[in-house]
């Protein structure tokens, strides 16, 4: 079992809906990440939080809004998504600093109708 | 341009047939290289971190090695449960934080 927990596992939403993805870790990691992964492709970095502050935004459209309420939780708020946003959304966490391995959750499979 | 290339794209082995996966990189300054395993419908599972040329790490049937231009993941006497996509990722010196650049992965199938 992974130590990074993501909910829900599956999500189907319409283009006008608002939903949120949740991620939780209790490993004491102070860096947390959101990735998007399309089928047969590697994960693509979206956001990085370091000590609960947004440190990297990879030019992600504003219809994706991240939030880090505390050191254990990471949310991704979704609004007015497009069909091309359908993908596996992965959360990861790591200790702060260079060369710390990132530990991934099993993702949320998102489908946009 | 910084690039990470994995080969082959797909590999089919018979159980017990050893082989190697390759990850070559052309980056201006490598801080480190990571290997991950990903099963269908799951998130990547961390396997190894390699920091410097000549370094080797082992775990069960897997051994990862690093040179100045590439890394190999050697699989000795694989079993069907080793079937997965293997991803390598590099962290470059000039990038901030823990940004990783992933290769496209090698999909390994081990037949019984």
Short mmCIF file of C-alpha atoms in Angstrom, two decimals:
data_model
loop_
_atom_site.label_atom_id
_atom_site.label_comp_id
_atom_site.label_asym_id
_atom_site.label_seq_id
_atom_site.Cartn_x
_atom_site.Cartn_y
_atom_site.Cartn_z
CA UNK A 1 0.00 0.00 0.00
CA UNK A 2 1.18 3.48 -0.86
CA UNK A 3 1.80 5.99 1.93
CA UNK A 4 0.35 8.81 -0.14
CA UNK A 5 -3.43 8.54 -0.25
CA UNK A 6 -5.47 10.13 -3.01
CA UNK A 7 -9.24 10.48 -3.18
CA UNK A 8 -11.35 9.86 -5.09
CA UNK A 9 -9.84 7.05 -7.14
CA UNK A 10 -12.13 7.82 -10.06
CA UNK A 11 -13.99 10.98 -10.99
CA UNK A 12 -16.30 11.75 -13.88
CA UNK A 13 -17.38 15.34 -14.30
CA UNK A 14 -18.96 17.61 -16.81
CA UNK A 15 -17.22 20.64 -18.21
CA UNK A 16 -19.25 23.01 -16.03
CA UNK A 17 -18.75 21.15 -12.75
CA UNK A 18 -16.52 22.09 -9.85
CA UNK A 19 -14.74 19.29 -8.03
CA UNK A 20 -11.66 18.76 -5.90
CA UNK A 21 -8.99 16.11 -5.74
CA UNK A 22 -7.44 15.35 -2.38
CA UNK A 23 -4.05 14.04 -1.34
CA UNK A 24 -2.79 13.15 2.13
CA UNK A 25 0.56 11.97 3.45
CA UNK A 26 1.77 11.32 7.00
CA UNK A 27 5.47 10.81 6.32
CA UNK A 28 6.43 14.29 7.52
CA UNK A 29 7.35 15.36 4.01
CA UNK A 30 7.40 19.10 3.43
CA UNK A 31 7.39 19.05 -0.37
CA UNK A 32 4.26 17.98 -2.25
CA UNK A 33 3.58 17.73 -5.96
CA UNK A 34 0.78 17.41 -8.49
CA UNK A 35 1.42 15.59 -11.75
CA UNK A 36 -0.76 14.86 -14.77
CA UNK A 37 -0.25 11.61 -16.65
CA UNK A 38 -1.80 10.70 -19.99
CA UNK A 39 -1.93 7.10 -21.21
CA UNK A 40 1.43 5.64 -22.26
CA UNK A 41 3.21 8.88 -21.26
CA UNK A 42 5.36 9.83 -18.27
CA UNK A 43 4.06 12.08 -15.50
CA UNK A 44 4.14 15.81 -16.24
CA UNK A 45 4.77 18.17 -13.35
CA UNK A 46 2.01 20.69 -12.65
CA UNK A 47 2.68 22.22 -9.22
CA UNK A 48 5.16 21.99 -6.37
CA UNK A 49 4.53 23.08 -2.78
CA UNK A 50 7.40 23.59 -0.40
CA UNK A 51 6.59 24.19 3.26
CA UNK A 52 2.95 24.79 2.29
CA UNK A 53 3.89 27.53 -0.17
CA UNK A 54 3.55 27.23 -3.93
CA UNK A 55 7.07 27.16 -5.35
CA UNK A 56 6.55 25.90 -8.90
CA UNK A 57 3.63 26.37 -11.29
CA UNK A 58 4.41 24.84 -14.67
CA UNK A 59 2.21 27.33 -16.55
CA UNK A 60 -0.88 25.30 -15.72
CA UNK A 61 -4.24 26.78 -16.88
CA UNK A 62 -6.16 28.59 -14.16
CA UNK A 63 -8.98 26.03 -14.32
CA UNK A 64 -6.65 24.00 -12.08
CA UNK A 65 -6.20 25.59 -8.66
CA UNK A 66 -3.94 23.96 -6.07
CA UNK A 67 -4.17 24.42 -2.34
CA UNK A 68 -2.03 23.20 0.54
CA UNK A 69 -4.02 23.71 3.77
CA UNK A 70 -1.34 22.09 5.97
CA UNK A 71 1.81 20.02 5.74
CA UNK A 72 -0.11 16.76 5.28
CA UNK A 73 -2.78 17.77 2.81
CA UNK A 74 -2.80 18.87 -0.80
CA UNK A 75 -5.88 19.68 -2.84
CA UNK A 76 -6.43 20.34 -6.52
CA UNK A 77 -9.59 22.30 -7.29
CA UNK A 78 -11.04 21.79 -10.73
CA UNK A 79 -13.40 24.09 -12.60
CA UNK A 80 -14.57 24.33 -16.21
CA UNK A 81 -12.28 21.56 -17.39
CA UNK A 82 -11.93 20.50 -21.02
CA UNK A 83 -12.10 16.96 -22.43
CA UNK A 84 -8.33 17.03 -22.99
CA UNK A 85 -7.89 17.34 -19.22
CA UNK A 86 -8.97 13.72 -18.85
CA UNK A 87 -5.96 11.93 -17.35
CA UNK A 88 -4.53 10.30 -14.26
CA UNK A 89 -3.68 12.94 -11.67
CA UNK A 90 -0.89 11.92 -9.36
CA UNK A 91 0.14 13.40 -6.07
CA UNK A 92 3.63 12.90 -4.68
CA UNK A 93 5.57 13.97 -1.62
CA UNK A 94 9.20 14.07 -0.61
CA UNK A 95 11.53 15.32 2.05
CA UNK A 96 12.75 18.82 1.38
CA UNK A 97 16.03 19.18 -0.48
CA UNK A 98 17.79 17.85 -3.52
CA UNK A 99 17.85 14.19 -4.51
CA UNK A 100 15.04 13.24 -2.17
CA UNK A 101 12.91 10.55 -3.85
CA UNK A 102 9.33 11.45 -4.53
CA UNK A 103 6.72 9.01 -3.29
CA UNK A 104 3.59 8.81 -5.37
CA UNK A 105 -0.01 8.04 -4.62
CA UNK A 106 -2.05 5.83 -6.95
CA UNK A 107 -3.76 8.79 -8.53
CA UNK A 108 -7.24 9.93 -9.41
CA UNK A 109 -8.51 8.82 -12.82
CA UNK A 110 -10.38 11.87 -14.13
CA UNK A 111 -12.78 11.77 -17.05
CA UNK A 112 -14.32 14.94 -18.46
CA UNK A 113 -17.56 14.49 -20.37
CA UNK B 1 18.24 20.85 -25.09
CA UNK B 2 18.02 18.58 -22.04
CA UNK B 3 16.72 15.14 -22.96
CA UNK B 4 16.07 11.81 -21.30
CA UNK B 5 15.66 8.82 -23.63
CA UNK B 6 14.72 5.32 -22.61
CA UNK B 7 15.17 2.22 -24.72
CA UNK B 8 13.70 -0.04 -25.74
CA UNK B 9 10.13 1.29 -25.66
CA UNK B 10 8.86 -2.22 -24.98
CA UNK B 11 10.59 -5.46 -24.06
CA UNK B 12 9.23 -8.98 -23.84
CA UNK B 13 11.21 -11.57 -21.89
CA UNK B 14 10.70 -15.15 -20.92
CA UNK B 15 10.82 -15.88 -17.22
CA UNK B 16 14.46 -16.25 -16.23
CA UNK B 17 15.79 -14.39 -19.28
CA UNK B 18 18.01 -11.58 -17.99
CA UNK B 19 18.22 -8.25 -19.81
CA UNK B 20 18.91 -4.55 -19.39
CA UNK B 21 16.93 -1.35 -19.83
CA UNK B 22 18.69 1.82 -20.88
CA UNK B 23 18.20 5.46 -19.87
CA UNK B 24 20.44 7.93 -21.67
CA UNK B 25 20.51 11.60 -20.85
CA UNK B 26 21.87 14.74 -22.39
CA UNK B 27 21.64 17.34 -19.67
CA UNK B 28 23.91 20.21 -18.89
CA UNK B 29 24.47 19.19 -15.30
CA UNK B 30 23.13 16.05 -13.66
CA UNK B 31 22.38 16.19 -9.97
CA UNK B 32 20.96 12.68 -9.81
CA UNK B 33 18.93 9.99 -11.54
CA UNK B 34 15.94 8.05 -10.25
CA UNK B 35 14.37 4.77 -11.34
CA UNK B 36 10.70 4.08 -10.79
CA UNK B 37 8.42 1.17 -11.54
CA UNK B 38 4.79 1.78 -12.51
CA UNK B 39 2.07 -0.86 -12.64
CA UNK B 40 -1.10 -0.23 -14.68
CA UNK B 41 -3.53 2.03 -12.83
CA UNK B 42 -1.00 2.77 -10.06
CA UNK B 43 1.39 5.56 -9.26
CA UNK B 44 5.14 5.19 -9.84
CA UNK B 45 6.97 3.26 -7.14
CA UNK B 46 10.43 4.50 -6.22
CA UNK B 47 13.26 2.02 -6.82
CA UNK B 48 16.68 3.73 -6.80
CA UNK B 49 18.54 7.02 -6.65
CA UNK B 50 21.96 7.26 -8.31
CA UNK B 51 24.20 10.25 -7.66
CA UNK B 52 27.54 9.74 -9.35
CA UNK B 53 29.15 7.89 -12.24
CA UNK B 54 30.21 4.40 -11.27
CA UNK B 55 27.55 4.03 -8.61
CA UNK B 56 25.50 0.82 -8.42
CA UNK B 57 22.39 -0.03 -6.40
CA UNK B 58 20.67 -3.40 -6.05
CA UNK B 59 17.27 -4.59 -4.92
CA UNK B 60 16.22 -8.20 -5.35
CA UNK B 61 16.52 -8.99 -9.09
CA UNK B 62 17.21 -5.38 -10.08
CA UNK B 63 20.54 -3.58 -10.31
CA UNK B 64 20.89 0.01 -11.43
CA UNK B 65 24.15 1.51 -12.67
CA UNK B 66 25.15 5.01 -13.72
CA UNK B 67 27.75 6.40 -16.12
CA UNK B 68 28.32 9.97 -17.26
CA UNK B 69 25.93 9.52 -20.18
CA UNK B 70 23.47 6.81 -19.22
CA UNK B 71 22.00 4.47 -16.65
CA UNK B 72 21.14 0.81 -16.97
CA UNK B 73 18.57 -1.17 -15.07
CA UNK B 74 19.67 -4.79 -15.16
CA UNK B 75 17.02 -7.43 -14.48
CA UNK B 76 18.39 -10.83 -13.51
CA UNK B 77 16.21 -13.93 -13.91
CA UNK B 78 12.99 -11.91 -14.13
CA UNK B 79 9.64 -13.23 -12.97
CA UNK B 80 6.18 -12.40 -14.33
CA UNK B 81 5.61 -10.07 -11.36
CA UNK B 82 8.43 -7.87 -12.67
CA UNK B 83 6.16 -6.90 -15.58
CA UNK B 84 5.61 -3.13 -15.38
CA UNK B 85 6.65 0.13 -16.98
CA UNK B 86 10.05 1.29 -15.77
CA UNK B 87 10.63 5.03 -15.73
CA UNK B 88 13.86 6.90 -15.25
CA UNK B 89 13.94 10.54 -14.23
CA UNK B 90 16.76 13.03 -13.87
CA UNK B 91 17.19 15.99 -11.59
CA UNK B 92 19.38 18.69 -13.05
CA UNK B 93 21.67 21.01 -11.15
CA UNK B 94 20.23 24.24 -12.49
CA UNK B 95 16.61 23.40 -11.80
CA UNK B 96 14.88 24.57 -8.67
CA UNK B 97 13.61 22.32 -5.94
CA UNK B 98 13.01 18.71 -6.82
CA UNK B 99 11.89 19.06 -10.43
CA UNK B 100 12.27 15.77 -12.30
CA UNK B 101 12.49 15.21 -16.03
CA UNK B 102 11.10 11.78 -16.91
CA UNK B 103 11.91 9.53 -19.84
CA UNK B 104 9.07 7.94 -21.80
CA UNK B 105 9.50 4.61 -20.03
CA UNK B 106 10.14 0.99 -21.00
CA UNK B 107 7.18 -1.37 -20.84
CA UNK B 108 8.48 -4.74 -19.66
CA UNK B 109 6.49 -7.94 -20.05
CA UNK B 110 7.80 -11.16 -18.55
CA UNK B 111 6.07 -14.28 -19.79
CA UNK B 112 5.90 -17.42 -17.61
#
